[in-house]
Amino acid sequence: MHAAEENRQELDSVSVLNAKRTLLQLLGRAGVFADDAEGLIALVEAGALAGACEELGASGGSVPGGEGEPYEPYESGRRDGARAVTDELGAIAERALRQAVDPDGPGAASASRSPVGRIEVEQAKAAVTPLHLAFTAASDLDPEVTEEVLRAVLGTMTPWQRARYAGRLADFAASHRARLERLYVEYGPGSATAVHSRYSLLHSATGVAVLERLATRPAALREEWEAAELPPAWLDGPMRAWEAVGRPRDGGGGEGGGGGGGVL
């Protein structure tokens, strides 16, 4: 056995399972249902496997230190072996993710209009809050309305898309950071337009989520919005603001600016 393998610190399967049970018990005491907790842990486990696969792939081409050039037949075999291990680990990670997101079998998580689960709403809340606080410190919308808005937003996605929604939101905020900064200055809390109820969602953590859907799936969002019987003005305000801050500064903007066309 290699010296590095002899000194490697690893957890046995019983200890890993005990740590998982401990976490489930703690979450249960906090009011998280067992199925929801299991689903969250499964997502973390799948993500850990995917991260290990990515790290292994990144190091697969490196050559161990030593003098002289590596013997090519050996090096070729080593690369092939590393690639095979990486591929298998990637397949395990994909199966783990599928089991976490699609436990009812192939295709279930790809179906549109799948009911939005409670834990999916909680994941969305966790994703939107830090993004909102990156642009403004205030949040005025009450928790019940926040949940209704996020259910409408998530209703435009499949379960697979919801599982990756935090990353999608982060990418959206990073890609449109300057535009979002201008929007929250001109239409967010403390702005001259703050008195207008049509901009209420921009005072809430749900604002970034609604803007992302307006920019990518406006028709689907309006359909879910109507089904949830949410105020149409809550969509019209952010859409007008998004259009206004997308124009050059000398092109106007402000209250009442923008029409009802596309948002990008």
PDB file of C-alpha atoms in Angstrom:
ATOM      1  CA  MET A   1       0.000   0.000   0.000  1.00  0.00           C
ATOM      2  CA  HIS A   2       1.207   3.505  -0.846  1.00  0.00           C
ATOM      3  CA  ALA A   3       2.265   5.650   2.115  1.00  0.00           C
ATOM      4  CA  ALA A   4      -0.329   8.304   1.238  1.00  0.00           C
ATOM      5  CA  GLU A   5      -3.081   5.663   1.344  1.00  0.00           C
ATOM      6  CA  GLU A   6      -1.907   4.413   4.747  1.00  0.00           C
ATOM      7  CA  ASN A   7      -2.157   7.926   6.243  1.00  0.00           C
ATOM      8  CA  ARG A   8      -5.415   8.893   4.530  1.00  0.00           C
ATOM      9  CA  GLN A   9      -8.205   9.901   6.928  1.00  0.00           C
ATOM     10  CA  GLU A  10     -11.600   8.487   5.929  1.00  0.00           C
ATOM     11  CA  LEU A  11     -15.001   8.047   7.555  1.00  0.00           C
ATOM     12  CA  ASP A  12     -16.495   4.588   7.627  1.00  0.00           C
ATOM     13  CA  SER A  13     -20.000   4.086   6.236  1.00  0.00           C
ATOM     14  CA  VAL A  14     -21.558   3.669   9.689  1.00  0.00           C
ATOM     15  CA  SER A  15     -20.194   7.027  10.868  1.00  0.00           C
ATOM     16  CA  VAL A  16     -21.371   8.742   7.676  1.00  0.00           C
ATOM     17  CA  LEU A  17     -24.860   7.297   8.133  1.00  0.00           C
ATOM     18  CA  ASN A  18     -24.879   8.384  11.772  1.00  0.00           C
ATOM     19  CA  ALA A  19     -23.987  11.955  10.775  1.00  0.00           C
ATOM     20  CA  LYS A  20     -26.834  11.919   8.262  1.00  0.00           C
ATOM     21  CA  ARG A  21     -29.292  10.620  10.872  1.00  0.00           C
ATOM     22  CA  THR A  22     -28.141  13.320  13.291  1.00  0.00           C
ATOM     23  CA  LEU A  23     -28.784  16.004  10.691  1.00  0.00           C
ATOM     24  CA  LEU A  24     -32.214  14.559   9.916  1.00  0.00           C
ATOM     25  CA  GLN A  25     -33.107  14.593  13.622  1.00  0.00           C
ATOM     26  CA  LEU A  26     -31.965  18.199  14.017  1.00  0.00           C
ATOM     27  CA  LEU A  27     -33.934  19.276  10.969  1.00  0.00           C
ATOM     28  CA  GLY A  28     -36.965  17.378  12.271  1.00  0.00           C
ATOM     29  CA  ARG A  29     -36.801  19.261  15.558  1.00  0.00           C
ATOM     30  CA  ALA A  30     -36.726  22.486  13.557  1.00  0.00           C
ATOM     31  CA  GLY A  31     -39.982  21.495  11.851  1.00  0.00           C
ATOM     32  CA  VAL A  32     -38.610  20.205   8.537  1.00  0.00           C
ATOM     33  CA  PHE A  33     -40.511  17.177   7.265  1.00  0.00           C
ATOM     34  CA  ALA A  34     -38.464  14.003   6.866  1.00  0.00           C
ATOM     35  CA  ASP A  35     -39.056  13.765   3.095  1.00  0.00           C
ATOM     36  CA  ASP A  36     -38.021  17.399   2.601  1.00  0.00           C
ATOM     37  CA  ALA A  37     -34.893  16.921   4.682  1.00  0.00           C
ATOM     38  CA  GLU A  38     -33.983  13.731   2.812  1.00  0.00           C
ATOM     39  CA  GLY A  39     -34.403  15.585  -0.490  1.00  0.00           C
ATOM     40  CA  LEU A  40     -32.130  18.430   0.573  1.00  0.00           C
ATOM     41  CA  ILE A  41     -29.446  16.066   1.851  1.00  0.00           C
ATOM     42  CA  ALA A  42     -29.650  14.083  -1.388  1.00  0.00           C
ATOM     43  CA  LEU A  43     -29.056  17.280  -3.384  1.00  0.00           C
ATOM     44  CA  VAL A  44     -26.008  18.104  -1.255  1.00  0.00           C
ATOM     45  CA  GLU A  45     -24.678  14.563  -1.701  1.00  0.00           C
ATOM     46  CA  ALA A  46     -25.170  14.744  -5.471  1.00  0.00           C
ATOM     47  CA  GLY A  47     -23.447  18.115  -5.540  1.00  0.00           C
ATOM     48  CA  ALA A  48     -20.498  16.760  -3.527  1.00  0.00           C
ATOM     49  CA  LEU A  49     -20.086  13.925  -6.016  1.00  0.00           C
ATOM     50  CA  ALA A  50     -20.271  16.327  -8.951  1.00  0.00           C
ATOM     51  CA  GLY A  51     -17.666  18.555  -7.289  1.00  0.00           C
ATOM     52  CA  ALA A  52     -15.358  15.595  -6.737  1.00  0.00           C
ATOM     53  CA  CYS A  53     -15.806  14.589 -10.367  1.00  0.00           C
ATOM     54  CA  GLU A  54     -14.929  18.095 -11.538  1.00  0.00           C
ATOM     55  CA  GLU A  55     -11.856  18.227  -9.291  1.00  0.00           C
ATOM     56  CA  LEU A  56     -10.695  14.811 -10.461  1.00  0.00           C
ATOM     57  CA  GLY A  57     -11.167  15.825 -14.081  1.00  0.00           C
ATOM     58  CA  ALA A  58      -9.140  18.988 -13.532  1.00  0.00           C
ATOM     59  CA  SER A  59      -6.235  17.031 -12.037  1.00  0.00           C
ATOM     60  CA  GLY A  60      -6.449  14.097 -14.427  1.00  0.00           C
ATOM     61  CA  GLY A  61      -3.885  15.543 -16.837  1.00  0.00           C
ATOM     62  CA  SER A  62      -1.268  16.376 -14.233  1.00  0.00           C
ATOM     63  CA  VAL A  63       1.929  14.363 -14.028  1.00  0.00           C
ATOM     64  CA  PRO A  64       3.402  13.287 -10.672  1.00  0.00           C
ATOM     65  CA  GLY A  65       6.594  15.128  -9.777  1.00  0.00           C
ATOM     66  CA  GLY A  66       9.928  13.530 -10.575  1.00  0.00           C
ATOM     67  CA  GLU A  67      12.961  13.788 -12.753  1.00  0.00           C
ATOM     68  CA  GLY A  68      12.909  13.191 -16.462  1.00  0.00           C
ATOM     69  CA  GLU A  69      10.077  12.756 -18.919  1.00  0.00           C
ATOM     70  CA  PRO A  70       7.271  10.288 -18.031  1.00  0.00           C
ATOM     71  CA  TYR A  71       7.339   6.974 -19.832  1.00  0.00           C
ATOM     72  CA  GLU A  72       4.701   7.461 -22.548  1.00  0.00           C
ATOM     73  CA  PRO A  73       2.999   4.022 -22.415  1.00  0.00           C
ATOM     74  CA  TYR A  74       2.663   4.371 -18.646  1.00  0.00           C
ATOM     75  CA  GLU A  75       1.467   7.964 -18.914  1.00  0.00           C
ATOM     76  CA  SER A  76      -1.095   7.054 -21.574  1.00  0.00           C
ATOM     77  CA  GLY A  77      -2.463   4.251 -19.407  1.00  0.00           C
ATOM     78  CA  ARG A  78      -2.581   6.530 -16.392  1.00  0.00           C
ATOM     79  CA  ARG A  79      -4.587   9.117 -18.325  1.00  0.00           C
ATOM     80  CA  ASP A  80      -6.982   6.464 -19.596  1.00  0.00           C
ATOM     81  CA  GLY A  81      -7.467   5.120 -16.090  1.00  0.00           C
ATOM     82  CA  ALA A  82      -8.072   8.594 -14.656  1.00  0.00           C
ATOM     83  CA  ARG A  83     -10.580   9.308 -17.428  1.00  0.00           C
ATOM     84  CA  ALA A  84     -12.437   6.045 -16.728  1.00  0.00           C
ATOM     85  CA  VAL A  85     -12.632   6.842 -12.999  1.00  0.00           C
ATOM     86  CA  THR A  86     -13.834  10.380 -13.729  1.00  0.00           C
ATOM     87  CA  ASP A  87     -16.506   9.118 -16.136  1.00  0.00           C
ATOM     88  CA  GLU A  88     -17.767   6.574 -13.620  1.00  0.00           C
ATOM     89  CA  LEU A  89     -17.828   9.133 -10.812  1.00  0.00           C
ATOM     90  CA  GLY A  90     -19.735  11.492 -13.108  1.00  0.00           C
ATOM     91  CA  ALA A  91     -22.279   8.763 -13.809  1.00  0.00           C
ATOM     92  CA  ILE A  92     -22.694   8.122 -10.067  1.00  0.00           C
ATOM     93  CA  ALA A  93     -23.198  11.855  -9.471  1.00  0.00           C
ATOM     94  CA  GLU A  94     -25.826  12.001 -12.222  1.00  0.00           C
ATOM     95  CA  ARG A  95     -27.694   9.014 -10.778  1.00  0.00           C
ATOM     96  CA  ALA A  96     -27.612  10.606  -7.320  1.00  0.00           C
ATOM     97  CA  LEU A  97     -29.003  13.863  -8.704  1.00  0.00           C
ATOM     98  CA  ARG A  98     -31.692  12.030 -10.649  1.00  0.00           C
ATOM     99  CA  GLN A  99     -32.734  10.147  -7.531  1.00  0.00           C
ATOM    100  CA  ALA A 100     -32.899  13.400  -5.565  1.00  0.00           C
ATOM    101  CA  VAL A 101     -34.878  15.371  -8.163  1.00  0.00           C
ATOM    102  CA  ASP A 102     -36.749  12.607  -9.986  1.00  0.00           C
ATOM    103  CA  PRO A 103     -37.582   9.900  -7.401  1.00  0.00           C
ATOM    104  CA  ASP A 104     -40.802   8.937  -9.224  1.00  0.00           C
ATOM    105  CA  GLY A 105     -38.938   7.676 -12.261  1.00  0.00           C
ATOM    106  CA  PRO A 106     -37.639   8.920 -15.624  1.00  0.00           C
ATOM    107  CA  GLY A 107     -39.524  11.859 -17.052  1.00  0.00           C
ATOM    108  CA  ALA A 108     -41.417  12.891 -13.939  1.00  0.00           C
ATOM    109  CA  ALA A 109     -39.055  15.770 -13.197  1.00  0.00           C
ATOM    110  CA  SER A 110     -39.124  16.926 -16.819  1.00  0.00           C
ATOM    111  CA  ALA A 111     -42.873  17.428 -16.880  1.00  0.00           C
ATOM    112  CA  SER A 112     -44.074  21.016 -17.029  1.00  0.00           C
ATOM    113  CA  ARG A 113     -46.652  22.391 -14.607  1.00  0.00           C
ATOM    114  CA  SER A 114     -45.532  19.997 -11.891  1.00  0.00           C
ATOM    115  CA  PRO A 115     -46.848  21.090  -8.464  1.00  0.00           C
ATOM    116  CA  VAL A 116     -44.437  23.308  -6.574  1.00  0.00           C
ATOM    117  CA  GLY A 117     -43.285  21.729  -3.324  1.00  0.00           C
ATOM    118  CA  ARG A 118     -42.823  23.472   0.004  1.00  0.00           C
ATOM    119  CA  ILE A 119     -39.099  22.784   0.078  1.00  0.00           C
ATOM    120  CA  GLU A 120     -38.713  24.204  -3.442  1.00  0.00           C
ATOM    121  CA  VAL A 121     -40.230  27.468  -2.223  1.00  0.00           C
ATOM    122  CA  GLU A 122     -37.849  27.496   0.746  1.00  0.00           C
ATOM    123  CA  GLN A 123     -34.885  26.900  -1.572  1.00  0.00           C
ATOM    124  CA  ALA A 124     -36.033  29.802  -3.741  1.00  0.00           C
ATOM    125  CA  LYS A 125     -36.295  32.061  -0.684  1.00  0.00           C
ATOM    126  CA  ALA A 126     -32.751  31.141   0.306  1.00  0.00           C
ATOM    127  CA  ALA A 127     -31.565  31.938  -3.228  1.00  0.00           C
ATOM    128  CA  VAL A 128     -33.296  35.301  -3.725  1.00  0.00           C
ATOM    129  CA  THR A 129     -32.618  36.883  -0.334  1.00  0.00           C
ATOM    130  CA  PRO A 130     -28.831  37.429  -0.678  1.00  0.00           C
ATOM    131  CA  LEU A 131     -29.288  38.645  -4.254  1.00  0.00           C
ATOM    132  CA  HIS A 132     -31.886  41.185  -3.133  1.00  0.00           C
ATOM    133  CA  LEU A 133     -29.647  42.378  -0.309  1.00  0.00           C
ATOM    134  CA  ALA A 134     -26.824  42.889  -2.818  1.00  0.00           C
ATOM    135  CA  PHE A 135     -28.866  45.741  -4.346  1.00  0.00           C
ATOM    136  CA  THR A 136     -30.904  47.108  -1.441  1.00  0.00           C
ATOM    137  CA  ALA A 137     -31.200  46.593   2.311  1.00  0.00           C
ATOM    138  CA  ALA A 138     -34.985  46.926   2.578  1.00  0.00           C
ATOM    139  CA  SER A 139     -37.714  44.312   2.080  1.00  0.00           C
ATOM    140  CA  ASP A 140     -41.363  45.206   2.593  1.00  0.00           C
ATOM    141  CA  LEU A 141     -43.490  42.345   1.173  1.00  0.00           C
ATOM    142  CA  ASP A 142     -45.027  40.095   3.802  1.00  0.00           C
ATOM    143  CA  PRO A 143     -43.965  36.403   4.005  1.00  0.00           C
ATOM    144  CA  GLU A 144     -47.293  35.008   2.796  1.00  0.00           C
ATOM    145  CA  VAL A 145     -47.305  37.110  -0.359  1.00  0.00           C
ATOM    146  CA  THR A 146     -43.624  36.305  -0.930  1.00  0.00           C
ATOM    147  CA  GLU A 147     -44.479  32.608  -0.970  1.00  0.00           C
ATOM    148  CA  GLU A 148     -47.367  33.148  -3.400  1.00  0.00           C
ATOM    149  CA  VAL A 149     -45.109  35.087  -5.770  1.00  0.00           C
ATOM    150  CA  LEU A 150     -42.351  32.468  -5.636  1.00  0.00           C
ATOM    151  CA  ARG A 151     -44.859  29.676  -6.295  1.00  0.00           C
ATOM    152  CA  ALA A 152     -45.934  31.496  -9.450  1.00  0.00           C
ATOM    153  CA  VAL A 153     -42.308  31.960 -10.486  1.00  0.00           C
ATOM    154  CA  LEU A 154     -41.415  28.313  -9.826  1.00  0.00           C
ATOM    155  CA  GLY A 155     -44.565  27.174 -11.603  1.00  0.00           C
ATOM    156  CA  THR A 156     -42.966  28.210 -14.901  1.00  0.00           C
ATOM    157  CA  MET A 157     -40.232  25.578 -14.443  1.00  0.00           C
ATOM    158  CA  THR A 158     -39.819  21.825 -14.350  1.00  0.00           C
ATOM    159  CA  PRO A 159     -38.455  20.233 -11.133  1.00  0.00           C
ATOM    160  CA  TRP A 160     -35.057  19.861 -12.842  1.00  0.00           C
ATOM    161  CA  GLN A 161     -35.008  23.580 -13.574  1.00  0.00           C
ATOM    162  CA  ARG A 162     -36.055  24.378 -10.006  1.00  0.00           C
ATOM    163  CA  ALA A 163     -33.177  22.279  -8.649  1.00  0.00           C
ATOM    164  CA  ARG A 164     -30.762  24.486 -10.623  1.00  0.00           C
ATOM    165  CA  TYR A 165     -32.641  27.739 -10.051  1.00  0.00           C
ATOM    166  CA  ALA A 166     -30.225  29.254  -7.526  1.00  0.00           C
ATOM    167  CA  GLY A 167     -27.404  29.023 -10.055  1.00  0.00           C
ATOM    168  CA  ARG A 168     -29.583  30.455 -12.799  1.00  0.00           C
ATOM    169  CA  LEU A 169     -30.545  33.432 -10.627  1.00  0.00           C
ATOM    170  CA  ALA A 170     -26.914  34.070  -9.687  1.00  0.00           C
ATOM    171  CA  ASP A 171     -25.933  34.031 -13.372  1.00  0.00           C
ATOM    172  CA  PHE A 172     -28.762  36.429 -14.223  1.00  0.00           C
ATOM    173  CA  ALA A 173     -27.758  38.864 -11.474  1.00  0.00           C
ATOM    174  CA  ALA A 174     -24.101  38.732 -12.505  1.00  0.00           C
ATOM    175  CA  SER A 175     -24.868  39.214 -16.210  1.00  0.00           C
ATOM    176  CA  HIS A 176     -27.178  42.200 -15.593  1.00  0.00           C
ATOM    177  CA  ARG A 177     -25.568  43.670 -12.494  1.00  0.00           C
ATOM    178  CA  ALA A 178     -25.230  47.251 -13.781  1.00  0.00           C
ATOM    179  CA  ARG A 179     -28.806  47.274 -15.051  1.00  0.00           C
ATOM    180  CA  LEU A 180     -30.119  45.873 -11.774  1.00  0.00           C
ATOM    181  CA  GLU A 181     -28.130  48.411  -9.755  1.00  0.00           C
ATOM    182  CA  ARG A 182     -29.660  51.239 -11.769  1.00  0.00           C
ATOM    183  CA  LEU A 183     -33.134  49.722 -11.434  1.00  0.00           C
ATOM    184  CA  TYR A 184     -32.968  49.534  -7.640  1.00  0.00           C
ATOM    185  CA  VAL A 185     -31.626  53.080  -7.400  1.00  0.00           C
ATOM    186  CA  GLU A 186     -34.397  54.506  -9.584  1.00  0.00           C
ATOM    187  CA  TYR A 187     -37.308  52.224  -8.590  1.00  0.00           C
ATOM    188  CA  GLY A 188     -36.344  50.461  -5.374  1.00  0.00           C
ATOM    189  CA  PRO A 189     -36.940  51.385  -1.727  1.00  0.00           C
ATOM    190  CA  GLY A 190     -36.126  55.019  -1.036  1.00  0.00           C
ATOM    191  CA  SER A 191     -36.555  56.092  -4.658  1.00  0.00           C
ATOM    192  CA  ALA A 192     -39.021  58.695  -5.893  1.00  0.00           C
ATOM    193  CA  THR A 193     -41.231  55.932  -7.301  1.00  0.00           C
ATOM    194  CA  ALA A 194     -41.412  53.971  -4.045  1.00  0.00           C
ATOM    195  CA  VAL A 195     -44.883  55.377  -3.337  1.00  0.00           C
ATOM    196  CA  HIS A 196     -46.319  53.629  -6.404  1.00  0.00           C
ATOM    197  CA  SER A 197     -47.737  50.183  -5.537  1.00  0.00           C
ATOM    198  CA  ARG A 198     -46.925  48.869  -9.015  1.00  0.00           C
ATOM    199  CA  TYR A 199     -43.272  48.680  -7.906  1.00  0.00           C
ATOM    200  CA  SER A 200     -44.021  46.781  -4.694  1.00  0.00           C
ATOM    201  CA  LEU A 201     -42.165  43.651  -5.814  1.00  0.00           C
ATOM    202  CA  LEU A 202     -38.963  45.653  -6.231  1.00  0.00           C
ATOM    203  CA  HIS A 203     -39.123  46.289  -2.476  1.00  0.00           C
ATOM    204  CA  SER A 204     -39.199  42.529  -1.858  1.00  0.00           C
ATOM    205  CA  ALA A 205     -36.655  39.738  -2.124  1.00  0.00           C
ATOM    206  CA  THR A 206     -38.853  38.254  -4.863  1.00  0.00           C
ATOM    207  CA  GLY A 207     -38.052  41.162  -7.205  1.00  0.00           C
ATOM    208  CA  VAL A 208     -34.952  39.593  -8.799  1.00  0.00           C
ATOM    209  CA  ALA A 209     -36.809  36.305  -9.314  1.00  0.00           C
ATOM    210  CA  VAL A 210     -39.695  38.058 -11.069  1.00  0.00           C
ATOM    211  CA  LEU A 211     -37.323  40.081 -13.262  1.00  0.00           C
ATOM    212  CA  GLU A 212     -35.450  36.936 -14.325  1.00  0.00           C
ATOM    213  CA  ARG A 213     -38.710  35.251 -15.372  1.00  0.00           C
ATOM    214  CA  LEU A 214     -39.925  38.382 -17.176  1.00  0.00           C
ATOM    215  CA  ALA A 215     -36.656  38.384 -19.082  1.00  0.00           C
ATOM    216  CA  THR A 216     -36.839  34.692 -20.030  1.00  0.00           C
ATOM    217  CA  ARG A 217     -40.400  33.317 -19.748  1.00  0.00           C
ATOM    218  CA  PRO A 218     -42.804  36.296 -19.632  1.00  0.00           C
ATOM    219  CA  ALA A 219     -45.811  34.489 -21.126  1.00  0.00           C
ATOM    220  CA  ALA A 220     -45.464  31.510 -18.780  1.00  0.00           C
ATOM    221  CA  LEU A 221     -45.092  33.826 -15.789  1.00  0.00           C
ATOM    222  CA  ARG A 222     -48.231  35.767 -16.718  1.00  0.00           C
ATOM    223  CA  GLU A 223     -50.145  32.497 -17.004  1.00  0.00           C
ATOM    224  CA  GLU A 224     -49.055  31.386 -13.536  1.00  0.00           C
ATOM    225  CA  TRP A 225     -49.682  34.895 -12.214  1.00  0.00           C
ATOM    226  CA  GLU A 226     -53.268  34.872 -13.415  1.00  0.00           C
ATOM    227  CA  ALA A 227     -53.831  31.369 -12.059  1.00  0.00           C
ATOM    228  CA  ALA A 228     -52.621  32.524  -8.629  1.00  0.00           C
ATOM    229  CA  GLU A 229     -54.848  35.645  -8.892  1.00  0.00           C
ATOM    230  CA  LEU A 230     -51.940  37.971  -8.102  1.00  0.00           C
ATOM    231  CA  PRO A 231     -52.302  41.705  -8.959  1.00  0.00           C
ATOM    232  CA  PRO A 232     -51.383  42.341 -12.635  1.00  0.00           C
ATOM    233  CA  ALA A 233     -49.853  45.696 -11.668  1.00  0.00           C
ATOM    234  CA  TRP A 234     -47.188  43.859  -9.685  1.00  0.00           C
ATOM    235  CA  LEU A 235     -45.875  42.483 -12.984  1.00  0.00           C
ATOM    236  CA  ASP A 236     -46.406  45.614 -15.056  1.00  0.00           C
ATOM    237  CA  GLY A 237     -44.340  47.778 -12.700  1.00  0.00           C
ATOM    238  CA  PRO A 238     -41.153  45.657 -12.748  1.00  0.00           C
ATOM    239  CA  MET A 239     -41.506  45.161 -16.518  1.00  0.00           C
ATOM    240  CA  ARG A 240     -41.727  48.922 -17.137  1.00  0.00           C
ATOM    241  CA  ALA A 241     -38.821  49.576 -14.801  1.00  0.00           C
ATOM    242  CA  TRP A 242     -36.688  46.884 -16.484  1.00  0.00           C
ATOM    243  CA  GLU A 243     -37.378  48.350 -19.906  1.00  0.00           C
ATOM    244  CA  ALA A 244     -36.674  51.908 -18.720  1.00  0.00           C
ATOM    245  CA  VAL A 245     -33.276  51.130 -17.195  1.00  0.00           C
ATOM    246  CA  GLY A 246     -32.349  49.185 -20.310  1.00  0.00           C
ATOM    247  CA  ARG A 247     -32.474  52.374 -22.385  1.00  0.00           C
ATOM    248  CA  PRO A 248     -29.671  54.959 -22.509  1.00  0.00           C
ATOM    249  CA  ARG A 249     -29.939  57.488 -19.697  1.00  0.00           C
ATOM    250  CA  ASP A 250     -30.782  60.292 -22.115  1.00  0.00           C
ATOM    251  CA  GLY A 251     -33.626  58.195 -23.527  1.00  0.00           C
ATOM    252  CA  GLY A 252     -36.003  58.824 -20.668  1.00  0.00           C
ATOM    253  CA  GLY A 253     -37.333  56.469 -18.035  1.00  0.00           C
ATOM    254  CA  GLY A 254     -38.840  57.020 -14.653  1.00  0.00           C
ATOM    255  CA  GLU A 255     -42.473  56.623 -13.612  1.00  0.00           C
ATOM    256  CA  GLY A 256     -44.785  55.603 -16.399  1.00  0.00           C
ATOM    257  CA  GLY A 257     -41.952  54.971 -18.868  1.00  0.00           C
ATOM    258  CA  GLY A 258     -41.836  51.988 -21.184  1.00  0.00           C
ATOM    259  CA  GLY A 259     -44.489  50.131 -23.046  1.00  0.00           C
ATOM    260  CA  GLY A 260     -45.791  46.617 -22.792  1.00  0.00           C
ATOM    261  CA  GLY A 261     -43.438  44.973 -25.253  1.00  0.00           C
ATOM    262  CA  GLY A 262     -40.585  42.551 -24.689  1.00  0.00           C
ATOM    263  CA  VAL A 263     -38.393  42.923 -21.667  1.00  0.00           C
ATOM    264  CA  LEU A 264     -35.019  42.385 -23.268  1.00  0.00           C
TER     265      LEU A 264
END
